[in-house]
Short mmCIF file of C-alpha atoms and ligand atoms in Angstrom, two decimals:
data_model
loop_
_atom_site.label_atom_id
_atom_site.label_comp_id
_atom_site.label_asym_id
_atom_site.label_seq_id
_atom_site.Cartn_x
_atom_site.Cartn_y
_atom_site.Cartn_z
CA MET M 7 99.50 123.12 120.01
CA ASN M 8 101.35 123.44 123.22
CA ARG M 9 99.26 120.90 124.86
CA LEU M 10 101.04 118.09 122.96
CA PRO M 11 104.13 117.54 125.04
CA LEU M 12 102.76 117.98 127.82
CA LEU M 13 99.90 114.82 127.39
CA LEU M 14 103.20 112.72 125.49
CA ALA M 15 104.95 113.36 128.87
CA THR M 16 101.80 111.23 130.94
CA LEU M 17 102.63 108.75 128.63
CA PRO M 18 104.87 105.55 129.31
CA SER M 19 107.72 106.58 126.41
CA LEU M 20 108.75 104.51 123.49
CA ALA M 21 111.31 102.58 125.19
CA ALA M 22 109.12 101.73 128.69
CA SER M 23 106.51 100.22 125.45
CA ALA M 24 108.89 98.25 123.98
CA GLN M 25 109.99 96.59 127.03
CA GLN M 26 106.40 95.75 127.87
CA ARG M 27 106.88 93.23 124.83
CA PRO M 28 102.95 94.37 123.94
CA ASN M 29 100.81 91.82 122.23
CA VAL M 30 100.05 92.85 117.84
CA LEU M 31 96.83 91.98 116.45
CA ILE M 32 96.75 93.02 112.75
CA ILE M 33 93.05 93.15 111.67
CA ILE M 34 93.84 92.98 107.74
CA ALA M 35 89.24 92.65 105.81
CA ASP M 36 89.60 91.69 101.97
CA ASP M 37 89.31 94.91 99.17
CA LEU M 38 87.61 97.09 102.65
CA GLY M 39 87.11 100.76 100.98
CA TYR M 40 88.77 103.75 102.37
CA GLY M 41 85.26 105.14 102.25
CA ASP M 42 84.03 102.06 104.07
CA VAL M 43 84.44 103.24 107.24
CA SER M 44 82.41 105.99 109.29
CA ALA M 45 85.84 106.62 111.07
CA TYR M 46 86.45 109.16 108.23
CA GLY M 47 83.56 110.72 108.04
CA SER M 48 81.94 108.43 105.55
CA PRO M 49 77.42 110.02 106.18
CA THR M 50 75.65 106.67 104.77
CA ILE M 51 77.74 103.60 106.31
CA GLN M 52 78.14 103.06 110.13
CA THR M 53 81.60 101.01 111.77
CA PRO M 54 81.05 101.64 115.28
CA ASN M 55 83.19 99.33 116.30
CA ILE M 56 86.73 99.60 113.82
CA ASP M 57 85.82 103.65 114.74
CA ARG M 58 86.29 102.77 118.05
CA LEU M 59 89.80 102.16 116.60
CA ALA M 60 90.17 105.34 114.89
CA HIS M 61 88.83 107.36 117.42
CA GLY M 62 90.97 106.07 119.89
CA GLY M 63 94.02 105.93 118.46
CA VAL M 64 95.64 106.85 115.09
CA CYS M 65 92.98 107.67 112.66
CA LEU M 66 95.45 107.36 109.47
CA THR M 67 93.93 109.36 106.35
CA ASN M 68 97.46 108.70 104.42
CA GLY M 69 97.77 104.88 104.67
CA HIS M 70 98.87 102.71 101.84
CA ALA M 71 98.42 99.22 100.82
CA SER M 72 101.49 98.53 98.35
CA SER M 73 99.50 97.55 95.89
CA ALA M 74 95.54 97.74 94.87
CA THR M 75 95.74 93.49 95.37
CA SER M 76 95.49 91.02 97.19
CA THR M 77 98.15 88.69 97.09
CA PRO M 78 100.94 91.87 95.69
CA SER M 79 100.48 94.01 98.99
CA ARG M 80 99.84 90.93 101.98
CA TYR M 81 103.21 89.66 99.93
CA SER M 82 105.19 93.13 101.36
CA LEU M 83 103.12 93.42 104.64
CA LEU M 84 104.38 90.13 105.77
CA THR M 85 108.53 90.66 104.26
CA GLY M 86 108.84 93.77 104.15
CA ILE M 87 109.48 94.25 100.20
CA TYR M 88 106.99 95.11 97.21
CA PRO M 89 106.16 92.75 95.04
CA TRP M 90 107.42 93.66 91.48
CA ARG M 91 110.21 92.38 92.83
CA ARG M 92 109.30 89.69 93.23
CA LYS M 93 106.83 89.77 90.09
CA THR M 94 103.61 88.67 92.28
CA ASN M 95 100.45 88.55 91.32
CA ILE M 96 96.85 87.27 92.17
CA LEU M 97 97.56 83.96 93.12
CA GLN M 98 95.02 81.08 92.15
CA GLY M 99 94.05 78.25 95.40
CA ASP M 100 96.93 75.73 94.81
CA ALA M 101 99.45 78.40 93.85
CA PRO M 102 102.57 77.35 95.51
CA LEU M 103 103.89 79.57 98.83
CA ILE M 104 105.76 82.93 97.17
CA ILE M 105 107.69 83.52 100.23
CA GLY M 106 111.53 81.61 99.99
CA GLN M 107 110.35 79.30 103.72
CA GLN M 108 114.82 81.44 104.18
CA GLN M 109 113.35 84.84 103.99
CA PHE M 110 112.92 87.63 107.04
CA THR M 111 108.50 87.79 107.74
CA LEU M 112 107.52 89.69 110.15
CA ALA M 113 106.53 86.27 111.54
CA ARG M 114 109.75 85.17 111.51
CA MET M 115 110.67 88.84 113.55
CA PHE M 116 108.76 88.49 116.11
CA GLN M 117 109.55 84.73 116.63
CA GLN M 118 113.03 85.96 117.36
CA ALA M 119 112.28 88.27 120.04
CA GLY M 120 110.28 85.31 121.64
CA TYR M 121 107.23 86.07 120.06
CA ARG M 122 104.27 83.06 119.35
CA THR M 123 102.85 83.77 116.39
CA GLY M 124 99.53 83.22 114.16
CA ALA M 125 97.87 83.39 110.79
CA ILE M 126 93.83 83.70 111.04
CA GLY M 127 91.83 84.07 108.32
CA LYS M 128 92.79 85.14 104.14
CA TRP M 129 96.29 83.69 103.66
CA HIS M 130 96.81 84.45 99.56
CA LEU M 131 100.56 83.99 99.67
CA GLY M 132 100.65 80.35 97.63
CA ILE M 133 100.17 77.15 99.71
CA GLY M 134 102.45 74.41 98.34
CA GLN M 135 105.12 72.98 96.97
CA GLY M 136 103.40 73.23 92.79
CA HIS M 137 101.18 69.70 92.43
CA VAL M 138 99.66 69.82 96.19
CA ASP M 139 98.15 67.09 97.75
CA TRP M 140 96.00 67.60 99.21
CA ASN M 141 95.20 65.10 101.86
CA HIS M 142 98.50 64.78 103.14
CA THR M 143 100.24 67.24 105.24
CA ILE M 144 100.98 70.53 103.19
CA LYS M 145 104.67 72.35 103.50
CA PRO M 146 105.46 74.67 103.49
CA GLY M 147 103.29 77.50 104.34
CA PRO M 148 102.52 79.52 107.28
CA ASN M 149 104.58 77.59 109.61
CA GLU M 150 107.76 77.68 107.53
CA ILE M 151 108.18 81.43 107.49
CA GLY M 152 107.78 82.05 111.03
CA PHE M 153 103.84 81.04 112.18
CA ASP M 154 102.94 78.99 115.01
CA TYR M 155 99.99 78.53 114.25
CA SER M 156 97.90 78.58 111.16
CA CYS M 157 94.49 78.39 110.25
CA ILE M 158 93.58 79.78 106.67
CA LEU M 159 91.31 79.95 103.55
CA PRO M 160 94.51 78.67 101.55
CA ALA M 161 92.93 82.03 98.33
CA THR M 162 90.01 83.76 98.87
CA VAL M 163 86.34 83.20 99.24
CA ASP M 164 85.29 83.12 95.45
CA ARG M 165 88.81 80.17 94.65
CA VAL M 166 89.11 76.32 94.93
CA PRO M 167 89.49 74.65 97.21
CA CYS M 168 86.96 75.35 100.04
CA VAL M 169 88.32 74.01 102.80
CA TYR M 170 90.49 75.46 105.76
CA VAL M 171 93.74 74.21 106.13
CA GLU M 172 94.93 74.52 110.04
CA ASP M 173 99.01 73.88 110.62
CA GLY M 174 99.17 72.08 107.45
CA ASN M 175 95.78 70.22 106.30
CA VAL M 176 93.14 69.81 105.88
CA LEU M 177 90.15 70.87 108.51
CA GLY M 178 87.68 67.79 108.79
CA LEU M 179 88.60 66.17 105.85
CA ASP M 180 87.67 62.70 105.54
CA PRO M 181 90.05 60.80 104.53
CA ALA M 182 87.64 57.89 101.90
CA ASP M 183 86.57 61.50 99.80
CA PRO M 184 89.66 63.15 99.28
CA ILE M 185 89.61 66.05 97.70
CA GLU M 186 91.23 67.80 94.11
CA VAL M 187 91.92 70.92 92.53
CA SER M 188 92.77 71.13 89.36
CA TYR M 189 93.03 74.88 88.05
CA GLN M 190 94.24 73.65 83.78
CA LYS M 191 91.66 71.16 83.38
CA ASN M 192 87.37 69.99 84.96
CA PHE M 193 87.30 66.48 86.62
CA GLU M 194 85.36 64.00 84.30
CA GLY M 195 81.48 64.35 85.00
CA GLN M 196 81.89 67.22 87.41
CA PRO M 197 79.20 69.34 87.01
CA THR M 198 79.67 73.08 86.04
CA ALA M 199 78.28 76.35 86.63
CA LEU M 200 78.77 76.73 82.59
CA THR M 201 76.88 72.94 82.38
CA ASN M 202 74.58 73.22 86.11
CA PRO M 203 73.19 76.95 86.37
CA GLU M 204 70.32 75.26 88.33
CA LEU M 205 72.59 74.16 90.90
CA MET M 206 73.81 78.23 91.50
CA THR M 207 71.22 78.69 94.15
CA LYS M 208 72.58 81.19 96.10
CA VAL M 209 74.38 83.69 93.34
CA THR M 210 75.81 84.07 89.77
CA TRP M 211 78.73 85.00 88.50
CA SER M 212 78.63 87.88 86.45
CA HIS M 213 81.97 86.98 84.88
CA GLY M 214 85.11 84.57 85.88
CA HIS M 215 83.63 82.18 88.68
CA ASN M 216 82.06 79.82 86.48
CA ASN M 217 83.77 76.96 87.14
CA THR M 218 82.77 73.89 90.44
CA VAL M 219 80.36 75.40 92.08
CA ILE M 220 80.67 75.53 95.97
CA ASN M 221 77.52 76.06 98.14
CA GLY M 222 75.13 77.05 95.52
CA ILE M 223 78.56 79.29 94.86
CA PRO M 224 80.13 79.52 91.71
CA ARG M 225 84.18 79.91 91.73
CA ILE M 226 86.90 80.02 90.21
CA GLY M 227 88.82 76.60 89.68
CA PHE M 228 87.48 72.70 89.74
CA MET M 229 87.40 70.74 92.53
CA ARG M 230 86.11 67.23 93.56
CA GLY M 231 85.20 65.28 97.03
CA GLY M 232 86.42 66.27 100.09
CA LYS M 233 83.05 67.06 101.67
CA ALA M 234 83.08 66.81 104.30
CA ALA M 235 85.88 69.60 104.67
CA LEU M 236 83.20 72.28 102.63
CA TRP M 237 83.69 75.46 104.08
CA SER M 238 80.39 77.64 105.39
CA ASP M 239 80.29 80.45 103.48
CA GLU M 240 77.40 82.02 106.02
CA ASP M 241 79.80 80.97 108.65
CA MET M 242 83.36 81.74 108.40
CA ALA M 243 82.97 84.86 110.18
CA ASP M 244 81.67 82.90 113.57
CA PHE M 245 84.72 80.64 112.47
CA LEU M 246 87.17 82.38 112.30
CA LEU M 247 86.72 84.80 114.68
CA GLY M 248 86.28 81.06 117.15
CA LYS M 249 89.61 80.06 115.66
CA VAL M 250 90.69 84.04 116.99
CA ARG M 251 89.20 83.25 120.30
CA ASP M 252 91.43 79.83 120.98
CA PHE M 253 93.77 81.29 120.17
CA ILE M 254 93.90 83.88 122.57
CA ASP M 255 92.17 81.50 124.82
CA ARG M 256 95.65 79.46 124.63
CA GLN M 257 98.32 82.18 125.13
CA PRO M 258 100.42 81.32 127.63
CA SER M 259 100.46 84.48 130.34
CA ASP M 260 103.81 85.46 130.35
CA GLN M 261 104.46 85.32 126.40
CA PRO M 262 103.48 87.68 123.97
CA PHE M 263 101.40 86.75 120.66
CA PHE M 264 101.48 88.42 117.16
CA LEU M 265 98.28 87.60 115.33
CA TYR M 266 97.90 88.44 110.96
CA TYR M 267 93.81 88.13 110.83
CA GLY M 268 92.94 88.20 107.40
CA LEU M 269 89.18 89.45 107.46
CA HIS M 270 87.32 87.75 104.36
CA GLU M 271 84.57 90.71 104.34
CA PRO M 272 83.60 92.73 101.71
CA HIS M 273 85.30 90.15 98.83
CA VAL M 274 82.63 88.49 96.18
CA PRO M 275 80.84 85.63 97.44
CA ARG M 276 78.93 87.52 99.76
CA ILE M 277 77.52 84.87 101.90
CA PRO M 278 76.95 87.22 105.37
CA HIS M 279 76.21 84.94 108.03
CA PRO M 280 71.89 84.88 107.80
CA ARG M 281 71.61 87.61 111.75
CA PHE M 282 73.64 89.99 109.25
CA GLN M 283 71.51 89.76 106.85
CA GLY M 284 69.55 93.09 105.76
CA SER M 285 71.69 95.06 108.14
CA THR M 286 72.09 97.37 105.70
CA THR M 287 70.04 98.69 102.88
CA MET M 288 72.92 97.90 100.83
CA GLY M 289 72.05 94.55 99.95
CA PRO M 290 75.18 91.63 100.52
CA ARG M 291 78.48 94.48 100.23
CA GLY M 292 76.96 96.59 102.87
CA ASP M 293 75.50 93.56 105.33
CA VAL M 294 79.30 92.11 105.13
CA ILE M 295 81.31 94.90 106.19
CA MET M 296 78.32 95.33 109.39
CA GLU M 297 79.63 90.87 110.21
CA ALA M 298 83.84 92.50 109.56
CA ASP M 299 82.50 95.59 111.62
CA TRP M 300 81.18 93.13 113.92
CA CYS M 301 84.04 90.74 114.16
CA VAL M 302 86.63 93.76 114.65
CA GLY M 303 84.77 94.13 118.28
CA GLN M 304 83.39 90.90 119.01
CA VAL M 305 87.65 90.17 119.06
CA ILE M 306 88.53 94.01 120.89
CA SER M 307 85.61 92.07 124.55
CA LYS M 308 88.35 89.26 124.11
CA LEU M 309 90.73 90.60 124.98
CA GLU M 310 88.96 93.14 127.35
CA GLU M 311 87.41 89.65 128.76
CA LYS M 312 91.67 88.76 129.11
CA GLY M 313 92.62 92.33 130.35
CA LEU M 314 94.45 92.98 128.12
CA LEU M 315 93.68 95.31 125.91
CA GLU M 316 95.85 97.60 127.41
CA ASN M 317 98.24 95.51 126.70
CA THR M 318 98.22 95.23 122.38
CA ILE M 319 98.44 97.50 119.40
CA VAL M 320 95.41 96.56 117.27
CA ILE M 321 95.40 97.57 113.95
CA PHE M 322 93.22 96.85 111.22
CA THR M 323 93.89 97.91 107.43
CA SER M 324 92.11 96.63 104.03
CA ASP M 325 94.46 94.50 101.28
CA ASN M 326 93.61 96.52 98.81
CA GLY M 327 90.67 99.43 97.16
CA PRO M 328 87.15 98.92 97.59
CA VAL M 329 85.66 97.36 94.34
CA LEU M 330 81.32 95.72 93.36
CA ASP M 331 81.08 93.56 90.83
CA ASP M 332 84.38 91.68 90.65
CA GLY M 333 82.69 88.15 89.42
CA TYR M 334 79.32 87.84 91.21
CA ASN M 335 75.47 89.08 90.28
CA ASP M 336 75.39 90.90 93.85
CA GLN M 337 73.17 94.40 93.35
CA ALA M 338 76.76 95.81 94.82
CA ALA M 339 76.73 97.87 91.55
CA GLU M 340 72.14 98.38 92.04
CA LEU M 341 72.13 98.99 95.79
CA ILE M 342 75.30 101.18 96.46
CA GLY M 343 73.42 103.98 96.26
CA GLN M 344 74.42 107.27 97.64
CA HIS M 345 77.19 105.03 99.61
CA ASP M 346 80.80 106.16 97.97
CA MET M 347 83.14 103.33 98.77
CA ASN M 348 86.13 104.94 97.36
CA GLY M 349 85.39 108.29 100.28
CA GLY M 350 86.05 110.48 97.14
CA TYR M 351 89.67 109.16 96.13
CA ARG M 352 89.43 107.64 92.05
CA GLY M 353 89.47 104.47 91.15
CA GLY M 354 88.97 101.43 93.49
CA LYS M 355 91.11 97.47 93.28
CA TYR M 356 92.83 96.99 90.27
CA SER M 357 93.63 100.68 90.28
CA LEU M 358 96.84 103.28 90.09
CA PHE M 359 94.00 105.89 90.73
CA GLU M 360 94.92 106.71 94.88
CA ALA M 361 92.10 104.54 95.42
CA GLY M 362 93.74 101.36 95.42
CA THR M 363 95.85 101.95 97.77
CA ARG M 364 94.40 104.43 100.10
CA VAL M 365 93.52 102.47 102.67
CA PRO M 366 91.01 102.25 105.98
CA PHE M 367 94.43 102.25 108.78
CA PHE M 368 94.92 103.13 112.36
CA VAL M 369 96.41 102.32 114.47
CA TYR M 370 95.14 101.33 118.57
CA TRP M 371 96.17 101.03 121.51
CA LYS M 372 94.17 101.66 124.76
CA GLY M 373 96.71 103.64 127.03
CA HIS M 374 99.30 104.58 124.48
CA ILE M 375 98.40 106.27 122.72
CA ARG M 376 96.86 109.22 122.72
CA PRO M 377 93.55 109.51 119.78
CA ILE M 378 94.96 111.32 116.67
CA THR M 379 93.95 112.19 113.12
CA SER M 380 97.69 111.84 110.89
CA ASP M 381 98.78 113.01 107.32
CA ALA M 382 102.06 110.79 108.12
CA LEU M 383 102.23 108.69 104.77
CA VAL M 384 102.93 105.18 105.70
CA ALA M 385 102.42 102.03 104.20
CA GLN M 386 102.23 98.44 105.79
CA GLN M 387 104.90 97.49 104.47
CA ASP M 388 106.60 98.99 107.76
CA LEU M 389 104.83 97.64 109.67
CA LEU M 390 108.45 95.24 110.44
CA ALA M 391 110.81 97.40 109.26
CA SER M 392 108.94 99.36 112.66
CA PHE M 393 108.20 96.94 115.36
CA ALA M 394 111.03 95.09 115.10
CA HIS M 395 112.99 99.10 115.70
CA MET M 396 111.00 99.07 118.86
CA LEU M 397 111.51 94.84 120.02
CA ARG M 398 115.42 95.56 119.07
CA GLN M 399 115.87 92.68 116.30
CA PRO M 400 117.41 93.32 113.57
CA VAL M 401 116.00 93.25 110.28
CA PRO M 402 118.21 92.82 106.38
CA GLU M 403 119.69 94.83 104.99
CA GLY M 404 117.27 95.94 101.21
CA LEU M 405 114.06 96.19 102.95
CA ASP M 406 111.41 98.20 101.65
CA SER M 407 110.14 98.93 104.22
CA GLU M 408 111.24 101.43 106.72
CA ASN M 409 110.79 102.87 110.86
CA HIS M 410 107.83 105.12 111.20
CA LEU M 411 106.60 103.47 114.78
CA GLY M 412 106.24 107.42 115.59
CA ALA M 413 103.98 107.69 112.71
CA PHE M 414 102.18 104.52 113.80
CA LEU M 415 102.39 105.92 117.46
CA GLY M 416 100.94 109.25 116.63
CA LYS M 417 104.36 110.85 118.22
CA THR M 418 104.98 111.76 114.77
CA ARG M 419 103.01 112.87 111.73
CA LYS M 420 106.78 112.62 109.68
CA GLY M 421 105.90 109.42 107.62
CA ARG M 422 107.64 108.80 104.23
CA GLN M 423 109.05 110.81 101.77
CA GLY M 424 108.17 108.67 99.10
CA MET M 425 106.96 104.73 97.77
CA VAL M 426 106.07 102.68 95.17
CA ILE M 427 102.38 101.83 93.93
CA GLU M 428 101.49 99.52 91.72
CA ALA M 429 98.64 97.93 90.40
CA VAL M 430 98.73 95.42 87.71
CA GLY M 431 102.15 95.59 87.15
CA ARG M 432 102.86 99.28 86.78
CA LEU M 433 104.20 101.56 88.79
CA GLY M 434 103.31 104.85 90.35
CA TYR M 435 104.93 106.36 92.62
CA ARG M 436 103.01 108.83 96.13
CA THR M 437 105.17 111.79 97.44
CA ARG M 438 102.96 112.76 101.22
CA ASP M 439 100.62 115.32 98.78
CA TYR M 440 101.27 113.87 95.20
CA ALA M 441 100.56 110.78 93.02
CA LEU M 442 102.67 110.68 89.99
CA LEU M 443 101.31 108.36 87.29
CA PRO M 444 102.53 106.92 84.42
CA ALA M 445 101.00 106.53 80.70
CA TYR M 446 100.48 103.04 79.74
CA LYS M 447 99.02 101.29 76.58
CA GLY M 448 96.28 99.58 77.71
CA ALA M 449 92.26 99.35 79.23
CA LYS M 450 90.78 102.77 80.36
CA ARG M 451 88.69 100.49 83.00
CA ASN M 452 89.14 97.27 84.14
CA ILE M 453 86.74 94.39 83.62
CA THR M 454 85.08 95.48 87.44
CA GLY M 455 83.73 98.59 85.81
CA ASN M 456 87.53 100.65 88.55
CA GLU M 457 89.57 102.92 86.27
CA MET M 458 93.23 101.42 86.54
CA GLY M 459 94.81 104.74 86.19
CA ILE M 460 95.54 107.39 83.46
CA VAL M 461 96.45 105.81 80.06
CA ASP M 462 96.83 108.77 77.49
CA THR M 463 100.36 111.00 78.93
CA LEU M 464 102.38 111.21 82.74
CA SER M 465 100.42 113.25 85.21
CA LEU M 466 100.81 115.06 88.77
CA PHE M 467 98.10 115.26 90.76
CA HIS M 468 97.94 117.49 94.01
CA LEU M 469 95.86 115.28 96.17
CA PRO M 470 95.04 117.91 99.11
CA THR M 471 93.20 120.33 96.21
CA ASP M 472 92.68 117.76 94.26
CA ARG M 473 91.32 113.86 95.30
CA HIS M 474 89.80 112.91 92.62
CA GLN M 475 92.88 113.69 90.33
CA GLU M 476 91.40 116.12 87.60
CA GLN M 477 93.84 118.12 87.12
CA ASN M 478 97.05 116.92 86.10
CA ILE M 479 99.55 119.81 87.15
CA ILE M 480 102.54 118.04 85.35
CA GLY M 481 103.10 121.35 83.48
CA LYS M 482 103.19 123.09 86.39
CA HIS M 483 105.34 120.90 88.75
CA LYS M 484 108.22 119.70 86.17
CA ARG M 485 111.15 119.31 88.36
CA LEU M 486 109.02 118.03 90.78
CA ALA M 487 107.74 115.56 88.82
CA ARG M 488 111.06 114.46 87.70
CA GLN M 489 112.63 114.07 91.39
CA MET M 490 110.03 111.74 91.54
CA GLN M 491 110.69 110.08 88.59
CA GLN M 492 114.03 110.11 89.56
CA ALA M 493 113.03 108.34 92.53
CA LEU M 494 111.16 106.02 90.98
CA ASP M 495 114.04 104.79 88.57
CA ARG M 496 115.29 104.70 90.85
CA GLU M 497 113.95 102.26 92.98
CA ARG M 498 112.65 100.21 89.90
CA ASN M 499 116.48 99.79 89.70
CA LYS M 500 117.49 98.31 93.20
C1 NG6 J 7 89.98 88.38 90.45
C2 NG6 J 7 89.14 87.77 90.53
C3 NG6 J 7 87.95 88.73 92.14
C4 NG6 J 7 88.70 88.03 92.69
C5 NG6 J 7 90.37 88.70 92.06
C6 NG6 J 7 91.47 88.19 93.31
C7 NG6 J 7 88.03 86.93 87.35
C8 NG6 J 7 87.14 87.86 87.27
N1 NG6 J 7 87.84 88.12 88.69
O1 NG6 J 7 90.16 86.96 89.33
O2 NG6 J 7 86.84 87.83 91.43
O3 NG6 J 7 89.16 87.13 93.36
O4 NG6 J 7 90.75 87.92 90.86
O5 NG6 J 7 90.86 90.02 94.72
O6 NG6 J 7 87.62 86.31 88.26
S1 NG6 J 7 92.31 89.77 95.74
O7 NG6 J 7 91.57 90.28 96.69
O8 NG6 J 7 91.64 88.49 96.08
O9 NG6 J 7 93.43 90.55 94.74
CA1 CA J 8 91.45 91.58 98.14
#
């Protein structure tokens, strides 16, 4: 214990670091589970590049997405507001932008502090104002809420349109072959996975994904045209990485950057580049995790090459917990073997149980952080207030973002007192060690097979001794449960 102040004394102080205005890179995976990285001790998967961040920085063991699905969780990461205050839900590919153009965002905060900002990869926060015309510049999008540059997949890899949108324009679009998109009905004469199953040459659907087939993969939603602009699923990792490299290469040497890099792995459809196919015994889900880990290593190498690594804070996390069958017959469930993607926690994607929101969360800053494992309770929406504090930027009142810069930089193991967690519209409450989950009417399991939460009765779990949330101890801890319920109600009524 006595070594701590000594070691810290050799590191630059928080204030000095703030003056340097380090670059900030957030790498956010899609559906990567707490047990999907070897950093937390999983013996069945090896993620050396991600582990390098975890072992060389702050390895957060109690870091959360605010929600167990993508749109809501990304919404609060970027706005610092709980997603259920805005009733956000998983968006379709043509849904309007859910962040207001006047709204304060993490990207805008960095812009105010003089940063150049970028968003590359999965977006899923909507684009345009409804009735999007994909053949002209689409506004508003990332560029209207604080990003100087963006190259995004509008929604998810399994949703149309299967094109990249760079600074509001569909990349590679041939004006003679315009794009049409609908989530209501198919375009006349267009084949679907149902009418023409033979088109599904790469993977077939198990639930939900039976509309337009693109690149041999059935998707959600209908799309026609835009052939030259279609992305290649196998090349997506390399493509996005290329855009990340370009963004870093174009950075003026006298200006810091903030980059939001949304990995598409291991969300469905899981289509790795051939060099990763068969790289694990877990089938495509394992293989795309290898691909994602490789991408992380490549970005770190890029920063090293440019001499920027010591001046860049790298955050690695995931937008929500893991899932096996999320709509495709890709053998994820069959081949998972002994691998526990939940890391011993219960639930998963869509779930209010722990594995829904407790995600991989690492903060790496070469030469500035004393490697530490920390069970401080922190949430992705806290990055906003924390970086604002670091950069001495004002934030609007009433946000759900708390400043925990000390916890993120490993100076303290103290984090939040509590936080609201959300899964498909249901709310629970977490303190550092306890979870309060509500009773609700509904199915015990999601269509994916993941357990949803508690069905019968209000429950309290003590996570350090009951990782798998088996023992409801509410009878013994009525006062604590009441306090947590009141804290949840206070938040809800704010
Ligand atoms: C669901 C999809 C699922 C996935 C999810 C979004 C079906 C049956 N399921 O509606 O495959 O796309 O939406 O995932 O269509 S998320 O990680 O972006 O939240
Ligand atoms: Ca996700």
